[in-house]
Amino acid sequence: MDIIQQLSPRFLRLSSPEYYDPATHQRTDVLFDPTDGRPLQVHVRQDVPSLAEKEKEKYDPSARMRKGACDYVGIEKIAMDNHNETYHVLFKDGHKATFSFDWVKVQVNRLHGGNDHNHDISHKIPRVPWSNMTQEHLRRENVMSISFEDIVLSDDYERYQSRALEILFQYGILLITSTPTNDGGAGVSALASALSGSAYKISPDASSLVHYRKCHKQGITPQLYLPSAIEGPLRTLYGVIWSTHSANMPEGVSLADSSYGNGALPLHTDMTYYRDPPGLQIFTMVSPAQVGGESIFADGLAVAERMRKYHPEEFDVLCCTMRRYRSIDSGTGWYLEASGPVFKAIDRNQNCADPSKWKMGVERWGAVVGIRHNDLDRLPDLPPFHDGMEGDDHDESEYHYYSQLKDAHHALDNLLGSDEFRLEVALKPGETVVVANQRCLHGRKSFLTTKQIPRSIMGCYVSQDDLESRFRW
């Protein structure tokens, strides 16, 4: 059986290009009153339509629309076109549709639990878990490193952007060299624009990248914030372009974070207290510390896959358990709280209608598609409530819950503390590290500095949606 035959005929019919506006790509088979938007009530027949009615619907698309698309659907024939890599589907009512091989593979992958989530974004570029990486390897040009000049200002900037996005998709980390640090953050904003949002950058009013390039050619100072910008830095409680040196932060933004101190920071992902944490974290070194302050990075995907292989029970616990994270700033009045598993993995049971066939334990989980971990912002884990359970049974259940979590957390800590997974980088002024925040973790060593020469990093975030849009395009 060819893989397209695994897909429901009704699903294929509803996915036909006929039911989507070619300009907006929105569905056209949704029935509603054109004057007030009220949904139209479609009477669903319980009887089998007559041959005369079927013939009318076959040649009268409006009759099919009045009845509701795909009330009666079946496939007459499927033909493969290997030259154009497409399937041509003929439905029993005469409707025809064409689907690409790649699109069908993505849908079948989803049907079977999304074992390879990357097909949703890129079916040709694999993600590469990494370990034992050194800063020398990170600095290798065109392997893990691209210059700011190339990706933002060069005539061939679109090619370098494509290469940067490829590196980020594969490894979750990228080094940008020679980033300007004396433009108030406009260069960082342009870099964020280059890696997010729309693939076609046209207007200097809507794109920080186009605006920056235009100002550079004209020799004028670029604006940091564009009122009509549709892409680029994500606005958060820390502002748009933030700095770890509090004196450089505007009044009113939050400073309630340990990154504004000079102590070490354990490996973590940022904004775990957001429902959907940022997709990219951009760090640009402005002024290194006199002593210490090296940045540390780790590939959460590599750590997760190591746990899956050698600590399957602990991996399952960190996929199943929802952990809560919080950020409170009493000075500015922010109170953020969100929850999620440490490892967000595709649930292979989600498309299986038969509970007797559900996979258990580690076998339940497909590709890891997100990491959410920050012990400093994590709230105490609350055991599940079991109605009617009392006494020894309740105590045993609670003990089991915390014991499993403790073992899982220890296994995770042991891996995050291993030199194998820790990339230590002494960033130089103008060097920018871009990390996929829902994949790679970051931290730092403690440092010594002075008021005259503070350790200062500026940066910003990019939303996960904006990042994945670029990946898909």
Short mmCIF file of C-alpha atoms in Angstrom, two decimals:
data_model
loop_
_atom_site.label_atom_id
_atom_site.label_comp_id
_atom_site.label_asym_id
_atom_site.label_seq_id
_atom_site.Cartn_x
_atom_site.Cartn_y
_atom_site.Cartn_z
CA MET A 1 0.00 0.00 0.00
CA ASP A 2 1.37 3.42 -0.94
CA ILE A 3 1.73 5.81 1.98
CA ILE A 4 -0.97 8.19 0.72
CA GLN A 5 -3.52 5.41 1.23
CA GLN A 6 -2.87 5.66 4.97
CA LEU A 7 -4.55 9.06 4.94
CA SER A 8 -8.31 9.45 5.32
CA PRO A 9 -10.15 10.21 2.06
CA ARG A 10 -12.14 12.87 3.93
CA PHE A 11 -8.90 14.44 5.17
CA LEU A 12 -7.45 14.48 1.65
CA ARG A 13 -10.62 15.99 0.26
CA LEU A 14 -10.65 18.78 2.86
CA SER A 15 -6.96 19.43 2.15
CA SER A 16 -7.65 19.95 -1.55
CA PRO A 17 -6.46 23.34 -2.87
CA GLU A 18 -10.04 23.94 -4.07
CA TYR A 19 -11.06 24.64 -0.48
CA TYR A 20 -8.41 27.30 0.16
CA ASP A 21 -8.21 30.88 -1.04
CA PRO A 22 -5.13 31.14 -3.29
CA ALA A 23 -4.31 34.61 -1.97
CA THR A 24 -4.87 34.21 1.79
CA HIS A 25 -4.53 30.40 2.05
CA GLN A 26 -7.58 30.42 4.33
CA ARG A 27 -10.41 27.92 4.04
CA THR A 28 -13.30 28.70 1.71
CA ASP A 29 -15.57 25.82 2.74
CA VAL A 30 -16.61 27.41 6.04
CA LEU A 31 -20.28 28.35 5.72
CA PHE A 32 -21.39 31.58 7.38
CA ASP A 33 -23.75 34.47 6.79
CA PRO A 34 -21.88 37.02 4.63
CA THR A 35 -23.55 39.97 6.40
CA ASP A 36 -23.02 39.21 10.07
CA GLY A 37 -20.67 36.23 10.15
CA ARG A 38 -23.09 33.88 11.90
CA PRO A 39 -22.37 30.21 11.19
CA LEU A 40 -24.90 28.64 8.84
CA GLN A 41 -26.66 25.56 10.15
CA VAL A 42 -26.12 22.71 7.72
CA HIS A 43 -28.61 19.88 7.93
CA VAL A 44 -26.73 16.58 7.91
CA ARG A 45 -28.82 13.91 6.20
CA GLN A 46 -29.11 10.53 7.81
CA ASP A 47 -30.32 8.79 4.66
CA VAL A 48 -28.25 7.80 1.65
CA PRO A 49 -28.56 10.30 -1.23
CA SER A 50 -30.24 9.14 -4.40
CA LEU A 51 -28.34 8.55 -7.64
CA ALA A 52 -29.96 11.67 -9.11
CA GLU A 53 -28.76 13.75 -6.18
CA LYS A 54 -25.26 12.31 -6.45
CA GLU A 55 -25.15 13.13 -10.15
CA LYS A 56 -26.26 16.71 -9.46
CA GLU A 57 -23.59 17.16 -6.82
CA LYS A 58 -21.01 15.65 -9.15
CA TYR A 59 -21.46 18.46 -11.68
CA ASP A 60 -22.70 21.22 -9.37
CA PRO A 61 -20.04 22.41 -6.88
CA SER A 62 -22.55 24.76 -5.23
CA ALA A 63 -24.73 21.78 -4.35
CA ARG A 64 -21.76 20.15 -2.63
CA MET A 65 -21.05 23.36 -0.74
CA ARG A 66 -24.68 23.71 0.37
CA LYS A 67 -24.66 20.20 1.69
CA GLY A 68 -21.24 20.57 3.29
CA ALA A 69 -17.95 19.40 1.84
CA CYS A 70 -17.06 15.74 2.17
CA ASP A 71 -20.32 14.45 3.68
CA TYR A 72 -19.91 11.57 1.27
CA VAL A 73 -16.39 10.94 0.06
CA GLY A 74 -14.38 8.13 -1.40
CA ILE A 75 -11.37 7.71 -3.66
CA GLU A 76 -11.76 6.26 -7.14
CA LYS A 77 -8.10 6.29 -8.21
CA ILE A 78 -4.65 7.46 -7.13
CA ALA A 79 -1.93 8.01 -9.72
CA MET A 80 1.74 8.70 -8.91
CA ASP A 81 3.68 11.24 -10.92
CA ASN A 82 7.31 10.47 -10.09
CA HIS A 83 8.64 13.15 -12.41
CA ASN A 84 6.84 15.96 -10.59
CA GLU A 85 6.82 14.08 -7.24
CA THR A 86 3.05 14.37 -6.86
CA TYR A 87 -0.02 12.22 -6.36
CA HIS A 88 -3.10 12.81 -8.51
CA VAL A 89 -6.24 11.78 -6.65
CA LEU A 90 -9.61 11.20 -8.31
CA PHE A 91 -12.50 11.11 -5.86
CA LYS A 92 -15.65 9.08 -6.54
CA ASP A 93 -17.72 12.22 -7.15
CA GLY A 94 -15.37 13.34 -9.91
CA HIS A 95 -13.36 15.84 -7.87
CA LYS A 96 -9.61 15.87 -8.59
CA ALA A 97 -6.76 17.02 -6.37
CA THR A 98 -2.98 16.95 -6.49
CA PHE A 99 -0.68 16.51 -3.48
CA SER A 100 3.12 16.61 -3.35
CA PHE A 101 5.13 13.65 -2.07
CA ASP A 102 6.64 15.86 0.64
CA TRP A 103 3.25 17.04 1.89
CA VAL A 104 1.97 13.47 2.09
CA LYS A 105 5.05 12.36 4.05
CA VAL A 106 4.49 15.13 6.60
CA GLN A 107 0.84 14.17 7.10
CA VAL A 108 1.60 10.46 7.45
CA ASN A 109 4.31 11.32 9.96
CA ARG A 110 1.76 13.26 11.99
CA LEU A 111 -0.67 10.38 11.74
CA HIS A 112 1.82 8.04 13.37
CA GLY A 113 2.60 10.28 16.30
CA GLY A 114 5.04 12.70 14.74
CA ASN A 115 8.15 10.60 15.32
CA ASP A 116 10.09 13.12 13.28
CA HIS A 117 8.68 16.56 14.16
CA ASN A 118 11.24 18.16 11.86
CA HIS A 119 9.16 17.19 8.83
CA ASP A 120 6.71 19.85 9.97
CA ILE A 121 9.41 22.46 9.49
CA SER A 122 12.10 21.03 7.26
CA HIS A 123 11.98 17.57 5.71
CA LYS A 124 15.42 17.87 4.13
CA ILE A 125 17.62 19.21 6.95
CA PRO A 126 18.13 16.96 10.00
CA ARG A 127 18.65 18.24 13.51
CA VAL A 128 22.10 17.32 14.83
CA PRO A 129 22.49 16.73 18.58
CA TRP A 130 25.93 17.94 19.67
CA SER A 131 28.32 17.38 22.53
CA ASN A 132 32.03 17.89 23.18
CA MET A 133 31.91 21.13 21.19
CA THR A 134 34.66 23.69 21.77
CA GLN A 135 34.72 27.44 21.29
CA GLU A 136 37.25 26.92 18.51
CA HIS A 137 34.71 24.86 16.62
CA LEU A 138 31.99 27.44 17.28
CA ARG A 139 34.20 30.14 15.77
CA ARG A 140 34.82 28.25 12.52
CA GLU A 141 33.57 30.54 9.76
CA ASN A 142 30.69 29.27 7.62
CA VAL A 143 30.45 26.16 9.78
CA MET A 144 28.99 27.61 12.98
CA SER A 145 29.97 31.27 12.50
CA ILE A 146 28.90 34.10 10.17
CA SER A 147 29.91 37.76 10.25
CA PHE A 148 27.42 40.55 10.96
CA GLU A 149 28.56 42.23 7.75
CA ASP A 150 27.61 39.17 5.69
CA ILE A 151 24.22 38.45 7.22
CA VAL A 152 22.99 42.04 7.58
CA LEU A 153 24.85 44.38 5.22
CA SER A 154 26.28 42.43 2.29
CA ASP A 155 24.70 42.32 -1.17
CA ASP A 156 24.43 38.56 -0.72
CA TYR A 157 22.77 38.81 2.72
CA GLU A 158 19.85 36.53 1.81
CA ARG A 159 22.20 33.62 1.13
CA TYR A 160 23.92 34.15 4.48
CA GLN A 161 20.57 34.35 6.24
CA SER A 162 19.61 31.00 4.73
CA ARG A 163 22.88 29.51 5.95
CA ALA A 164 22.36 30.98 9.44
CA LEU A 165 18.86 29.52 9.67
CA GLU A 166 20.16 26.15 8.52
CA ILE A 167 22.81 26.18 11.28
CA LEU A 168 20.23 27.17 13.88
CA PHE A 169 17.84 24.44 12.79
CA GLN A 170 20.55 21.79 12.83
CA TYR A 171 22.49 22.76 15.97
CA GLY A 172 20.40 25.34 17.82
CA ILE A 173 23.39 27.64 18.20
CA LEU A 174 25.15 30.17 15.95
CA LEU A 175 27.99 32.68 16.37
CA ILE A 176 27.80 36.10 14.72
CA THR A 177 31.08 38.04 14.65
CA SER A 178 31.79 41.77 14.58
CA THR A 179 28.35 42.87 15.75
CA PRO A 180 28.28 46.65 16.38
CA THR A 181 27.99 47.49 20.07
CA ASN A 182 27.91 51.29 19.91
CA ASP A 183 24.63 51.81 18.02
CA GLY A 184 22.27 51.49 20.96
CA GLY A 185 21.19 48.00 19.95
CA ALA A 186 20.00 48.84 16.42
CA GLY A 187 22.35 46.22 14.97
CA VAL A 188 21.03 43.55 17.33
CA SER A 189 17.50 44.51 16.30
CA ALA A 190 18.42 44.17 12.62
CA LEU A 191 19.96 40.76 13.31
CA ALA A 192 16.77 39.63 15.05
CA SER A 193 14.80 40.83 12.03
CA ALA A 194 17.09 38.88 9.70
CA LEU A 195 16.31 35.64 11.55
CA SER A 196 12.59 36.03 12.08
CA GLY A 197 9.22 36.84 10.60
CA SER A 198 8.69 37.23 6.89
CA ALA A 199 11.10 35.71 4.41
CA TYR A 200 10.76 38.70 2.08
CA LYS A 201 12.07 41.90 3.64
CA ILE A 202 10.73 44.83 1.63
CA SER A 203 9.77 47.92 3.60
CA PRO A 204 12.11 49.98 5.84
CA ASP A 205 9.04 50.86 7.90
CA ALA A 206 8.09 47.23 8.57
CA SER A 207 11.49 45.57 8.75
CA SER A 208 14.33 46.57 11.10
CA LEU A 209 16.71 44.81 8.74
CA VAL A 210 15.69 46.85 5.68
CA HIS A 211 15.67 50.02 7.77
CA TYR A 212 19.18 49.31 9.09
CA ARG A 213 20.56 48.57 5.62
CA LYS A 214 19.01 51.76 4.23
CA CYS A 215 20.44 53.91 7.03
CA HIS A 216 23.85 52.31 6.65
CA LYS A 217 23.96 53.15 2.94
CA GLN A 218 22.87 56.72 3.62
CA GLY A 219 25.26 57.15 6.54
CA ILE A 220 22.51 58.07 9.02
CA THR A 221 21.72 56.74 12.48
CA PRO A 222 19.10 53.96 12.43
CA GLN A 223 16.12 53.96 14.78
CA LEU A 224 16.05 51.33 17.47
CA TYR A 225 12.26 50.92 17.49
CA LEU A 226 10.05 50.99 14.41
CA PRO A 227 6.39 51.63 15.28
CA SER A 228 5.20 49.56 12.31
CA ALA A 229 7.73 46.72 12.56
CA ILE A 230 6.23 43.29 11.93
CA GLU A 231 9.23 41.20 12.94
CA GLY A 232 12.42 41.24 14.97
CA PRO A 233 12.82 41.58 18.74
CA LEU A 234 10.09 40.24 20.97
CA ARG A 235 8.75 42.72 23.52
CA THR A 236 9.01 41.27 27.06
CA LEU A 237 9.10 42.49 30.66
CA TYR A 238 12.81 43.18 30.11
CA GLY A 239 12.10 45.54 27.23
CA VAL A 240 12.88 45.07 23.55
CA ILE A 241 16.68 45.30 23.58
CA TRP A 242 17.94 44.44 27.05
CA SER A 243 21.29 44.79 28.78
CA THR A 244 22.73 42.82 31.69
CA HIS A 245 24.23 46.09 32.92
CA SER A 246 21.32 47.64 34.81
CA ALA A 247 22.56 51.21 34.25
CA ASN A 248 21.87 50.74 30.53
CA MET A 249 18.26 49.68 31.04
CA PRO A 250 15.43 52.20 30.67
CA GLU A 251 13.32 53.06 33.67
CA GLY A 252 10.33 50.80 34.22
CA VAL A 253 11.66 47.56 32.78
CA SER A 254 12.11 44.57 35.05
CA LEU A 255 15.45 43.88 36.73
CA ALA A 256 14.10 41.05 38.88
CA ASP A 257 16.45 38.39 37.57
CA SER A 258 19.68 36.84 38.81
CA SER A 259 21.36 37.69 35.49
CA TYR A 260 21.81 41.23 36.84
CA GLY A 261 24.20 39.97 39.51
CA ASN A 262 27.72 38.66 39.11
CA GLY A 263 27.21 35.12 40.36
CA ALA A 264 27.30 31.93 38.36
CA LEU A 265 24.08 30.85 36.62
CA PRO A 266 23.18 27.17 36.18
CA LEU A 267 22.25 25.98 32.71
CA HIS A 268 18.69 26.97 31.89
CA THR A 269 16.30 28.08 29.19
CA ASP A 270 14.81 31.56 29.40
CA MET A 271 11.27 32.72 30.08
CA THR A 272 10.05 29.35 31.36
CA TYR A 273 7.26 31.33 33.03
CA TYR A 274 5.82 32.29 29.60
CA ARG A 275 3.16 30.03 28.11
CA ASP A 276 5.26 29.93 24.94
CA PRO A 277 8.89 30.82 25.71
CA PRO A 278 10.90 32.73 23.08
CA GLY A 279 12.34 30.83 20.16
CA LEU A 280 15.65 32.68 19.98
CA GLN A 281 17.88 34.28 22.59
CA ILE A 282 20.47 36.69 21.17
CA PHE A 283 23.52 37.61 23.29
CA THR A 284 26.00 40.26 22.15
CA MET A 285 29.08 40.80 24.30
CA VAL A 286 29.68 44.52 24.82
CA SER A 287 32.24 44.44 27.60
CA PRO A 288 33.67 41.19 29.06
CA ALA A 289 34.41 40.76 32.74
CA GLN A 290 37.93 41.34 34.00
CA VAL A 291 37.95 37.89 35.56
CA GLY A 292 35.55 35.03 34.80
CA GLY A 293 32.11 35.44 33.28
CA GLU A 294 32.56 32.82 30.58
CA SER A 295 29.29 31.83 28.91
CA ILE A 296 28.22 28.19 29.00
CA PHE A 297 25.91 26.46 26.54
CA ALA A 298 24.45 22.97 26.22
CA ASP A 299 22.34 21.18 23.66
CA GLY A 300 19.14 20.15 25.43
CA LEU A 301 18.28 17.85 22.54
CA ALA A 302 21.53 15.89 23.01
CA VAL A 303 20.89 15.67 26.76
CA ALA A 304 17.33 14.47 26.20
CA GLU A 305 18.38 11.78 23.73
CA ARG A 306 21.10 10.57 26.12
CA MET A 307 18.47 10.25 28.84
CA ARG A 308 16.08 8.47 26.47
CA LYS A 309 18.75 5.87 25.73
CA TYR A 310 20.38 5.34 29.12
CA HIS A 311 17.76 6.61 31.59
CA PRO A 312 14.43 5.74 29.91
CA GLU A 313 12.32 5.80 33.08
CA GLU A 314 13.67 9.20 34.08
CA PHE A 315 13.19 10.49 30.54
CA ASP A 316 9.54 9.38 30.68
CA VAL A 317 9.05 11.20 33.99
CA LEU A 318 10.42 14.47 32.58
CA CYS A 319 8.14 14.13 29.54
CA CYS A 320 5.04 13.41 31.65
CA THR A 321 5.42 15.79 34.59
CA MET A 322 4.12 19.32 34.25
CA ARG A 323 6.42 21.65 36.22
CA ARG A 324 5.49 25.22 37.14
CA TYR A 325 7.69 28.30 36.74
CA ARG A 326 7.19 31.82 38.02
CA SER A 327 8.59 35.36 37.77
CA ILE A 328 7.53 38.13 40.15
CA ASP A 329 8.79 41.71 40.05
CA SER A 330 7.38 43.62 43.02
CA GLY A 331 8.87 46.87 41.75
CA THR A 332 7.13 46.92 38.38
CA GLY A 333 4.16 44.67 39.13
CA TRP A 334 4.88 41.71 36.88
CA TYR A 335 3.54 38.29 37.92
CA LEU A 336 4.12 35.61 35.31
CA GLU A 337 3.50 31.90 35.72
CA ALA A 338 3.39 28.99 33.28
CA SER A 339 3.90 25.26 33.25
CA GLY A 340 5.20 22.54 30.99
CA PRO A 341 7.32 19.39 30.97
CA VAL A 342 11.11 19.62 30.92
CA PHE A 343 11.08 17.60 27.69
CA LYS A 344 8.22 18.40 25.34
CA ALA A 345 8.01 15.34 23.11
CA ILE A 346 5.53 14.14 20.51
CA ASP A 347 3.00 11.82 22.14
CA ARG A 348 2.75 8.74 19.94
CA ASN A 349 -0.61 7.87 21.50
CA GLN A 350 -2.30 11.07 20.39
CA ASN A 351 -3.57 9.63 17.11
CA CYS A 352 -4.25 6.11 18.35
CA ALA A 353 -7.97 5.65 19.02
CA ASP A 354 -7.55 2.20 20.58
CA PRO A 355 -6.33 2.50 24.22
CA SER A 356 -5.28 -1.15 24.17
CA LYS A 357 -2.60 -0.22 21.62
CA TRP A 358 -1.25 2.80 23.50
CA LYS A 359 2.48 2.76 24.09
CA MET A 360 3.73 3.03 27.64
CA GLY A 361 6.82 4.50 29.26
CA VAL A 362 9.62 5.75 27.05
CA GLU A 363 8.06 4.09 23.97
CA ARG A 364 5.22 6.59 24.19
CA TRP A 365 7.43 9.50 23.20
CA GLY A 366 8.53 10.53 19.74
CA ALA A 367 10.77 13.44 18.82
CA VAL A 368 11.69 15.96 21.50
CA VAL A 369 10.47 19.32 20.20
CA GLY A 370 11.09 21.61 23.17
CA ILE A 371 13.05 22.06 26.40
CA ARG A 372 11.75 24.07 29.37
CA HIS A 373 14.12 24.12 32.35
CA ASN A 374 15.13 26.71 34.92
CA ASP A 375 15.57 25.54 38.51
CA LEU A 376 15.79 29.11 39.80
CA ASP A 377 12.29 29.94 38.55
CA ARG A 378 10.77 26.50 39.19
CA LEU A 379 8.06 26.19 41.84
CA PRO A 380 7.67 23.11 44.08
CA ASP A 381 6.14 20.13 42.31
CA LEU A 382 2.57 19.35 43.43
CA PRO A 383 1.63 15.65 43.49
CA PRO A 384 -1.55 14.64 41.66
CA PHE A 385 -4.72 14.37 43.74
CA HIS A 386 -6.20 10.89 44.12
CA ASP A 387 -9.79 11.09 45.34
CA GLY A 388 -10.57 8.51 48.00
CA MET A 389 -6.95 7.62 48.68
CA GLU A 390 -6.05 7.96 52.35
CA GLY A 391 -3.52 6.86 54.95
CA ASP A 392 -0.69 4.59 53.87
CA ASP A 393 -1.88 4.44 50.26
CA HIS A 394 -1.76 8.25 50.02
CA ASP A 395 1.67 8.42 51.64
CA GLU A 396 3.02 5.70 49.36
CA SER A 397 1.65 7.46 46.26
CA GLU A 398 3.22 10.75 47.30
CA TYR A 399 6.54 9.07 48.10
CA HIS A 400 6.54 7.37 44.70
CA TYR A 401 5.80 10.68 42.93
CA TYR A 402 8.63 12.58 44.60
CA SER A 403 11.05 9.67 44.41
CA GLN A 404 10.60 9.38 40.65
CA LEU A 405 11.03 13.11 40.17
CA LYS A 406 14.13 13.17 42.35
CA ASP A 407 15.75 10.38 40.35
CA ALA A 408 14.84 12.06 37.06
CA HIS A 409 16.14 15.43 38.18
CA HIS A 410 19.40 13.91 39.42
CA ALA A 411 19.92 12.18 36.09
CA LEU A 412 19.32 15.48 34.29
CA ASP A 413 21.66 17.38 36.62
CA ASN A 414 24.41 14.81 36.15
CA LEU A 415 24.29 15.26 32.38
CA LEU A 416 24.10 19.07 32.55
CA GLY A 417 27.09 19.04 34.89
CA SER A 418 29.16 16.84 32.59
CA ASP A 419 31.93 18.51 30.58
CA GLU A 420 30.77 16.45 27.61
CA PHE A 421 27.66 18.61 27.27
CA ARG A 422 29.05 21.97 28.39
CA LEU A 423 30.38 24.38 25.78
CA GLU A 424 32.36 27.14 27.50
CA VAL A 425 32.93 30.33 25.51
CA ALA A 426 34.87 33.43 26.53
CA LEU A 427 32.98 35.89 24.35
CA LYS A 428 34.91 38.80 22.88
CA PRO A 429 33.46 42.30 22.32
CA GLY A 430 31.19 42.21 19.27
CA GLU A 431 30.69 38.46 19.34
CA THR A 432 27.03 37.41 19.37
CA VAL A 433 25.72 33.98 20.26
CA VAL A 434 22.26 33.14 18.95
CA VAL A 435 20.65 30.14 20.62
CA ALA A 436 17.38 28.31 20.01
CA ASN A 437 15.90 28.93 23.43
CA GLN A 438 13.49 25.98 23.28
CA ARG A 439 16.39 23.65 22.54
CA CYS A 440 19.70 24.93 23.94
CA LEU A 441 20.39 25.90 27.53
CA HIS A 442 22.75 28.64 28.64
CA GLY A 443 24.48 29.75 31.83
CA ARG A 444 27.65 31.48 32.95
CA LYS A 445 30.53 31.42 35.39
CA SER A 446 30.80 33.94 38.19
CA PHE A 447 32.90 37.02 37.50
CA LEU A 448 34.72 40.02 38.94
CA THR A 449 34.29 43.49 37.50
CA THR A 450 34.38 47.17 38.36
CA LYS A 451 31.98 50.07 37.96
CA GLN A 452 34.33 51.59 35.41
CA ILE A 453 34.52 48.41 33.33
CA PRO A 454 31.35 46.35 33.94
CA ARG A 455 30.59 43.04 32.29
CA SER A 456 27.84 43.99 29.86
CA ILE A 457 25.83 41.93 27.38
CA MET A 458 22.97 43.27 25.31
CA GLY A 459 20.47 41.22 23.45
CA CYS A 460 16.87 40.39 22.70
CA TYR A 461 14.44 37.57 22.10
CA VAL A 462 12.62 36.34 19.00
CA SER A 463 9.31 34.51 19.25
CA GLN A 464 9.12 30.79 18.49
CA ASP A 465 6.41 31.42 15.91
CA ASP A 466 8.54 33.98 14.07
CA LEU A 467 11.50 31.60 14.08
CA GLU A 468 9.54 28.59 12.84
CA SER A 469 8.01 30.69 10.07
CA ARG A 470 11.50 31.31 8.72
CA PHE A 471 12.43 27.65 9.14
CA ARG A 472 9.40 26.53 7.15
CA TRP A 473 9.92 29.01 4.34
#
